[in-house]
Amino acid sequence: MSTDGFTTCLWFDGQAEEAANFYVSLFKNSELGKTVRATEAGPGPAGSVVTVEFVANGQRFVGLNGGPEFKFTEAISFTIDCADQTEVDFYSNALIEGGGEQGPCGWVKDRFGLSWQVVPTRLTEMISDSDQQKAGRAMTAMLKMHKLDLAALEKAYAGE
């Protein structure tokens, strides 16, 4: 068994190269890898992208142009732990740009249909606090939000 982690395969319908370029441009510690193109034997038109390898934020991926049979669902998502509101705003806005959508509780769906949870790391601390009153107030506030507002979460947590 490999000891250097996993590679996540993301199934696209002709958008693998565009998605890889987008994710690599968005995250630090990212780069494009090998691209496999169809030959005269297929699959697909000669020269079209079959797979593209990339690293996004240190995580290995392969984008596969598998066709329309499968779509992303919210059952699988990637969490982006953000240091502050500036990062929350940056990733939320960038991921919905070009046809994505903001969902509840900090979730966003990008233009490719992939789901992301854009979460300030401070929220995890608040909702896991042993003081159930504070944790509950932070959770209640979070459940009412779309893009997470760290200042409002802090106020709820503090009981203000």
XYZ file of N, CA and C in Angstrom:
480
model
N 0.843 -1.180 0.000
C 0.000 0.000 0.000
C 0.887 1.242 0.000
N 0.466 2.222 -0.743
C 1.207 3.477 -0.803
C 1.231 4.140 0.566
N 2.342 4.745 0.894
C 2.459 5.408 2.195
C 2.507 6.926 2.071
N 2.260 7.435 0.876
C 2.348 8.885 0.718
C 0.992 9.526 0.421
N -0.056 8.994 1.008
C -1.366 9.619 0.905
C -2.195 9.118 -0.243
N -3.260 9.826 -0.498
C -4.230 9.474 -1.524
C -4.255 10.532 -2.613
N -4.734 10.148 -3.769
C -5.054 11.088 -4.832
C -6.556 11.050 -5.019
N -7.188 12.192 -4.948
C -8.633 12.294 -5.119
C -8.945 12.470 -6.591
N -9.812 11.615 -7.118
C -10.247 11.716 -8.508
C -11.568 12.471 -8.561
N -11.607 13.524 -9.348
C -12.810 14.325 -9.530
C -13.332 14.117 -10.952
N -14.571 13.698 -11.085
C -15.198 13.366 -12.367
C -15.859 14.614 -12.943
N -15.472 14.985 -14.131
C -16.040 16.145 -14.818
C -16.640 15.726 -16.146
N -17.449 16.581 -16.697
C -18.036 16.378 -18.018
C -17.396 17.376 -18.980
N -16.112 17.124 -19.312
C -15.401 17.978 -20.253
C -14.740 19.200 -19.647
N -14.780 19.372 -18.327
C -14.266 20.574 -17.686
C -13.034 20.329 -16.823
N -12.437 19.163 -16.898
C -11.336 18.817 -15.988
C -10.170 19.800 -16.090
N -9.767 20.144 -17.288
C -8.623 21.049 -17.449
C -8.951 22.447 -16.933
N -10.142 22.945 -17.247
C -10.568 24.262 -16.763
C -10.620 24.276 -15.233
N -11.170 23.217 -14.645
C -11.262 23.131 -13.185
C -9.871 23.080 -12.561
N -8.988 22.261 -13.106
C -7.633 22.152 -12.569
C -6.937 23.511 -12.592
N -7.044 24.211 -13.700
C -6.431 25.544 -13.798
C -7.029 26.501 -12.770
N -8.335 26.430 -12.575
C -9.010 27.288 -11.600
C -8.517 26.990 -10.182
N -8.517 25.736 -9.778
C -8.111 25.381 -8.419
C -6.640 25.712 -8.167
N -5.789 25.476 -9.153
C -4.362 25.790 -9.010
C -4.157 27.296 -8.858
N -4.976 28.088 -9.545
C -4.848 29.545 -9.435
C -5.363 30.071 -8.101
N -6.229 29.317 -7.439
C -6.895 29.778 -6.232
C -6.095 29.508 -4.956
N -5.419 28.381 -4.909
C -4.765 27.948 -3.677
C -3.246 28.027 -3.781
N -2.617 28.360 -2.644
C -1.159 28.308 -2.552
C -0.734 26.850 -2.555
N 0.552 26.599 -2.755
C 1.095 25.243 -2.761
C 0.353 24.375 -3.780
N 0.213 24.896 -4.987
C -0.541 24.222 -6.046
C 0.249 24.212 -7.341
N -0.008 23.180 -8.152
C 0.650 23.105 -9.458
C -0.074 22.111 -10.342
N 0.066 22.330 -11.633
C -0.463 21.387 -12.616
C 0.544 20.269 -12.826
N 0.019 19.090 -13.127
C 0.868 17.941 -13.421
C 0.626 17.459 -14.846
N 0.677 16.152 -15.026
C 0.526 15.546 -16.350
C -0.902 15.685 -16.865
N -0.995 15.892 -18.175
C -2.285 15.872 -18.852
C -2.255 14.740 -19.865
N -3.272 13.897 -19.822
C -3.403 12.800 -20.779
C -4.485 13.188 -21.776
N -4.143 13.104 -23.044
C -5.091 13.460 -24.106
C -5.481 12.210 -24.884
N -6.700 12.230 -25.386
C -7.199 11.111 -26.181
C -6.394 10.991 -27.474
N -6.216 9.780 -27.917
C -5.559 9.502 -29.192
C -6.637 9.166 -30.219
N -6.224 8.786 -31.406
C -7.182 8.352 -32.429
C -8.025 7.177 -31.928
N -7.458 6.390 -30.998
C -8.177 5.240 -30.450
C -9.215 5.660 -29.407
N -9.178 6.933 -28.967
C -10.144 7.408 -27.979
C -9.528 7.465 -26.596
N -10.253 7.601 -25.559
C -11.688 7.868 -25.575
C -11.950 9.328 -25.925
N -12.970 9.584 -26.667
C -13.301 10.945 -27.073
C -12.510 11.380 -28.285
N -12.734 12.610 -28.716
C -12.031 13.145 -29.889
C -10.521 13.210 -29.645
N -9.750 12.878 -30.656
C -8.289 12.941 -30.553
C -7.870 14.335 -30.088
N -6.987 14.371 -29.107
C -6.481 15.630 -28.574
C -7.259 16.164 -27.390
N -8.452 15.655 -27.141
C -9.230 16.146 -26.006
C -8.628 15.616 -24.701
N -8.820 16.385 -23.626
C -8.267 16.006 -22.323
C -9.060 14.839 -21.741
N -8.335 13.787 -21.371
C -8.933 12.655 -20.667
C -8.746 12.857 -19.168
N -7.505 13.091 -18.746
C -7.219 13.363 -17.336
C -6.203 14.484 -17.220
N -6.250 15.154 -16.091
C -5.251 16.166 -15.761
C -4.933 16.025 -14.277
N -3.647 15.880 -13.979
C -3.203 15.795 -12.592
C -2.900 17.204 -12.097
N -3.203 17.428 -10.818
C -2.865 18.717 -10.217
C -2.791 18.573 -8.706
N -2.092 19.519 -8.119
C -2.005 19.637 -6.665
C -2.645 20.965 -6.310
N -3.575 20.931 -5.360
C -4.214 22.146 -4.867
C -4.070 22.172 -3.355
N -3.400 23.202 -2.860
C -3.158 23.354 -1.426
C -2.466 22.118 -0.843
N -1.565 21.540 -1.620
C -0.799 20.385 -1.161
C -1.493 19.048 -1.345
N -2.758 19.047 -1.733
C -3.533 17.815 -1.921
C -3.481 17.402 -3.397
N -3.230 16.107 -3.631
C -3.162 15.605 -5.011
C -4.555 15.259 -5.542
N -4.772 15.646 -6.796
C -6.025 15.363 -7.476
C -5.737 14.895 -8.895
N -6.698 14.208 -9.469
C -6.734 13.973 -10.904
C -8.144 14.329 -11.349
N -8.223 15.181 -12.362
C -9.501 15.521 -12.960
C -9.724 14.595 -14.138
N -10.854 13.932 -14.161
C -11.198 12.969 -15.198
C -12.408 13.471 -15.972
N -12.256 13.595 -17.268
C -13.401 13.938 -18.110
C -14.144 12.646 -18.446
N -15.024 12.255 -17.532
C -15.717 10.979 -17.654
C -17.053 11.044 -18.359
N -17.568 12.247 -18.582
C -18.854 12.383 -19.250
C -19.960 12.795 -18.294
N -21.190 12.808 -18.789
C -22.316 13.339 -18.016
C -22.954 12.355 -17.034
N -22.457 11.135 -16.965
C -23.120 10.111 -16.149
C -23.182 10.434 -14.657
N -22.143 11.063 -14.118
C -22.088 11.317 -12.678
C -21.910 12.801 -12.411
N -22.549 13.277 -11.351
C -22.469 14.673 -10.930
C -21.987 14.725 -9.482
N -21.389 15.842 -9.115
C -21.015 16.056 -7.724
C -22.276 16.244 -6.891
N -22.227 15.824 -5.637
C -23.296 16.108 -4.680
C -22.659 16.639 -3.403
N -23.501 17.186 -2.535
C -23.015 17.705 -1.259
C -22.549 16.598 -0.317
N -22.761 15.343 -0.706
C -22.300 14.232 0.131
C -20.775 14.223 0.245
N -20.105 14.848 -0.711
C -18.649 15.006 -0.665
C -18.357 16.501 -0.768
N -17.535 16.989 0.153
C -17.152 18.399 0.108
C -15.731 18.524 0.643
N -15.126 19.651 0.340
C -13.796 19.965 0.852
C -13.932 21.145 1.803
N -13.256 21.058 2.934
C -13.296 22.121 3.927
C -12.044 22.980 3.788
N -12.264 24.283 3.770
C -11.173 25.244 3.747
C -11.160 25.926 5.108
N -10.159 25.632 5.906
C -10.010 26.262 7.216
C -9.379 27.638 7.028
N -10.115 28.664 7.420
C -9.680 30.041 7.181
C -9.241 30.697 8.483
N -8.142 31.433 8.411
C -7.579 32.089 9.596
C -8.418 33.272 10.053
N -9.123 33.935 9.124
C -9.846 35.154 9.475
C -10.940 35.431 8.441
N -11.662 36.531 8.664
C -12.771 36.895 7.770
C -12.281 37.215 6.370
N -11.092 37.771 6.255
C -10.541 38.080 4.938
C -10.426 36.812 4.099
N -9.936 35.724 4.695
C -9.840 34.454 3.969
C -11.216 33.876 3.668
N -12.139 33.966 4.621
C -13.510 33.484 4.382
C -14.099 34.206 3.177
N -13.970 35.524 3.158
C -14.510 36.317 2.051
C -13.835 35.961 0.736
N -12.510 35.850 0.760
C -11.766 35.549 -0.463
C -12.221 34.228 -1.073
N -12.192 33.150 -0.288
C -12.530 31.835 -0.837
C -14.007 31.728 -1.195
N -14.880 32.265 -0.356
C -16.312 32.219 -0.675
C -16.585 32.934 -1.990
N -16.066 34.128 -2.135
C -16.309 34.917 -3.349
C -15.674 34.276 -4.579
N -14.452 33.798 -4.445
C -13.758 33.193 -5.589
C -14.450 31.922 -6.054
N -14.913 31.121 -5.109
C -15.526 29.849 -5.483
C -16.894 30.016 -6.127
N -17.638 31.053 -5.784
C -18.947 31.237 -6.411
C -18.874 32.039 -7.707
N -17.726 32.658 -7.958
C -17.557 33.453 -9.170
C -17.768 32.592 -10.416
N -18.442 33.135 -11.388
C -18.603 32.456 -12.667
C -19.682 31.386 -12.691
N -20.597 31.425 -11.731
C -21.712 30.489 -11.790
C -21.868 29.585 -10.590
N -21.057 29.772 -9.564
C -21.241 28.994 -8.342
C -22.351 29.592 -7.505
N -22.567 29.023 -6.323
C -23.613 29.564 -5.467
C -23.250 29.418 -3.990
N -23.651 30.422 -3.235
C -23.465 30.402 -1.789
C -24.585 29.579 -1.188
N -24.227 28.671 -0.318
C -25.217 27.856 0.374
C -25.271 28.230 1.837
N -26.010 27.463 2.622
C -26.112 27.746 4.048
C -24.864 27.329 4.817
N -24.681 27.946 5.966
C -23.666 27.542 6.958
C -22.237 27.537 6.424
N -21.922 28.438 5.506
C -20.563 28.536 4.982
C -20.270 27.619 3.812
N -21.254 26.853 3.364
C -21.049 25.970 2.219
C -21.177 26.780 0.933
N -20.357 26.451 -0.041
C -20.485 27.020 -1.377
C -20.357 25.885 -2.390
N -20.964 26.108 -3.536
C -20.821 25.178 -4.653
C -20.163 25.970 -5.770
N -19.039 25.483 -6.280
C -18.357 26.214 -7.344
C -19.052 25.972 -8.687
N -18.581 26.633 -9.724
C -19.229 26.551 -11.035
C -19.171 25.162 -11.655
N -18.351 24.295 -11.109
C -18.266 22.921 -11.592
C -19.192 21.986 -10.818
N -19.833 22.516 -9.774
C -20.747 21.732 -8.955
C -20.116 21.107 -7.725
N -18.820 21.368 -7.486
C -18.117 20.805 -6.341
C -18.418 21.639 -5.092
N -18.709 20.970 -3.981
C -19.066 21.645 -2.734
C -17.851 21.871 -1.848
N -17.857 23.031 -1.199
C -16.787 23.452 -0.302
C -17.404 23.997 0.968
N -16.743 23.781 2.083
C -17.123 24.399 3.351
C -16.038 25.419 3.687
N -16.412 26.687 3.695
C -15.461 27.766 3.952
C -15.677 28.219 5.397
N -14.752 27.812 6.289
C -14.983 27.907 7.722
C -13.814 28.590 8.436
N -14.108 29.616 9.238
C -13.035 30.171 10.065
C -12.657 29.151 11.147
N -11.377 28.937 11.342
C -10.943 27.961 12.345
C -11.475 28.319 13.735
N -11.681 29.580 13.979
C -12.212 30.020 15.284
C -13.599 29.429 15.529
N -14.397 29.218 14.494
C -15.730 28.649 14.677
C -15.646 27.253 15.292
N -14.708 26.460 14.829
C -14.538 25.115 15.370
C -14.238 25.177 16.866
N -13.418 26.128 17.257
C -13.121 26.310 18.684
C -14.378 26.689 19.461
N -15.169 27.603 18.884
C -16.367 28.063 19.582
C -17.384 26.937 19.756
N -17.674 26.209 18.702
C -18.745 25.208 18.799
C -18.311 23.941 19.533
N -17.021 23.817 19.790
C -16.547 22.668 20.573
C -16.197 23.056 22.007
N -16.536 24.274 22.397
C -16.268 24.748 23.756
C -17.012 23.873 24.768
N -16.392 23.597 25.882
C -17.045 22.791 26.924
C -18.207 23.547 27.579
N -18.225 24.866 27.446
C -19.366 25.660 27.923
C -20.475 25.529 26.878
N -21.447 24.694 27.175
C -22.505 24.389 26.211
C -23.357 25.599 25.836
N -23.467 26.564 26.724
C -24.221 27.777 26.418
C -23.523 28.569 25.302
N -22.218 28.780 25.475
C -21.447 29.502 24.457
C -21.452 28.746 23.137
N -21.164 27.448 23.209
C -21.127 26.620 21.995
C -22.476 26.641 21.298
N -23.538 26.549 22.052
C -24.889 26.552 21.486
C -25.233 27.862 20.805
N -24.844 28.971 21.421
C -25.110 30.282 20.804
C -24.357 30.425 19.485
N -23.105 29.979 19.458
C -22.326 30.049 18.217
C -22.947 29.157 17.146
N -23.369 27.956 17.521
C -23.986 27.038 16.561
C -25.296 27.607 16.024
N -26.122 28.154 16.889
C -27.394 28.748 16.467
C -27.155 29.884 15.475
N -26.175 30.725 15.770
C -25.858 31.835 14.866
C -25.368 31.306 13.524
N -24.491 30.312 13.551
C -23.950 29.744 12.312
C -25.058 29.153 11.443
N -26.011 28.495 12.054
C -27.087 27.844 11.301
C -27.999 28.841 10.583
N -27.946 30.100 10.968
C -28.764 31.142 10.336
C -28.024 31.865 9.208
N -26.742 31.569 9.051
C -25.909 32.296 8.085
C -25.771 31.555 6.769
N -25.391 32.304 5.763
C -24.922 31.721 4.512
C -23.395 31.826 4.545
N -22.819 32.927 4.011
C -21.379 33.135 4.202
C -21.170 33.411 5.686
N -20.192 32.763 6.286
C -19.983 32.918 7.715
C -19.371 34.275 8.045
N -19.929 34.892 9.069
C -19.510 36.211 9.545
C -18.861 36.014 10.907
N -17.539 36.043 10.942
C -16.800 35.746 12.159
C -17.132 36.715 13.294
N -17.276 37.995 12.991
C -17.592 38.976 14.041
C -18.952 38.660 14.666
N -19.938 38.327 13.847
C -21.268 37.989 14.366
C -21.228 36.685 15.163
N -20.432 35.744 14.716
C -20.274 34.481 15.458
C -19.650 34.744 16.824
N -18.622 35.587 16.861
C -17.968 35.934 18.127
C -18.953 36.606 19.088
N -19.797 37.499 18.564
C -20.785 38.176 19.405
C -21.785 37.177 19.974
N -22.269 36.289 19.154
C -23.206 35.262 19.620
C -22.548 34.387 20.676
N -21.338 33.977 20.410
C -20.581 33.140 21.344
C -20.448 33.829 22.705
N -20.185 35.119 22.685
C -20.005 35.890 23.909
C -21.319 36.244 24.586
N -22.437 35.983 23.908
C -23.748 36.291 24.477
C -24.170 37.730 24.312
N -23.588 38.396 23.338
C -23.928 39.821 23.096
C -25.093 39.944 22.128
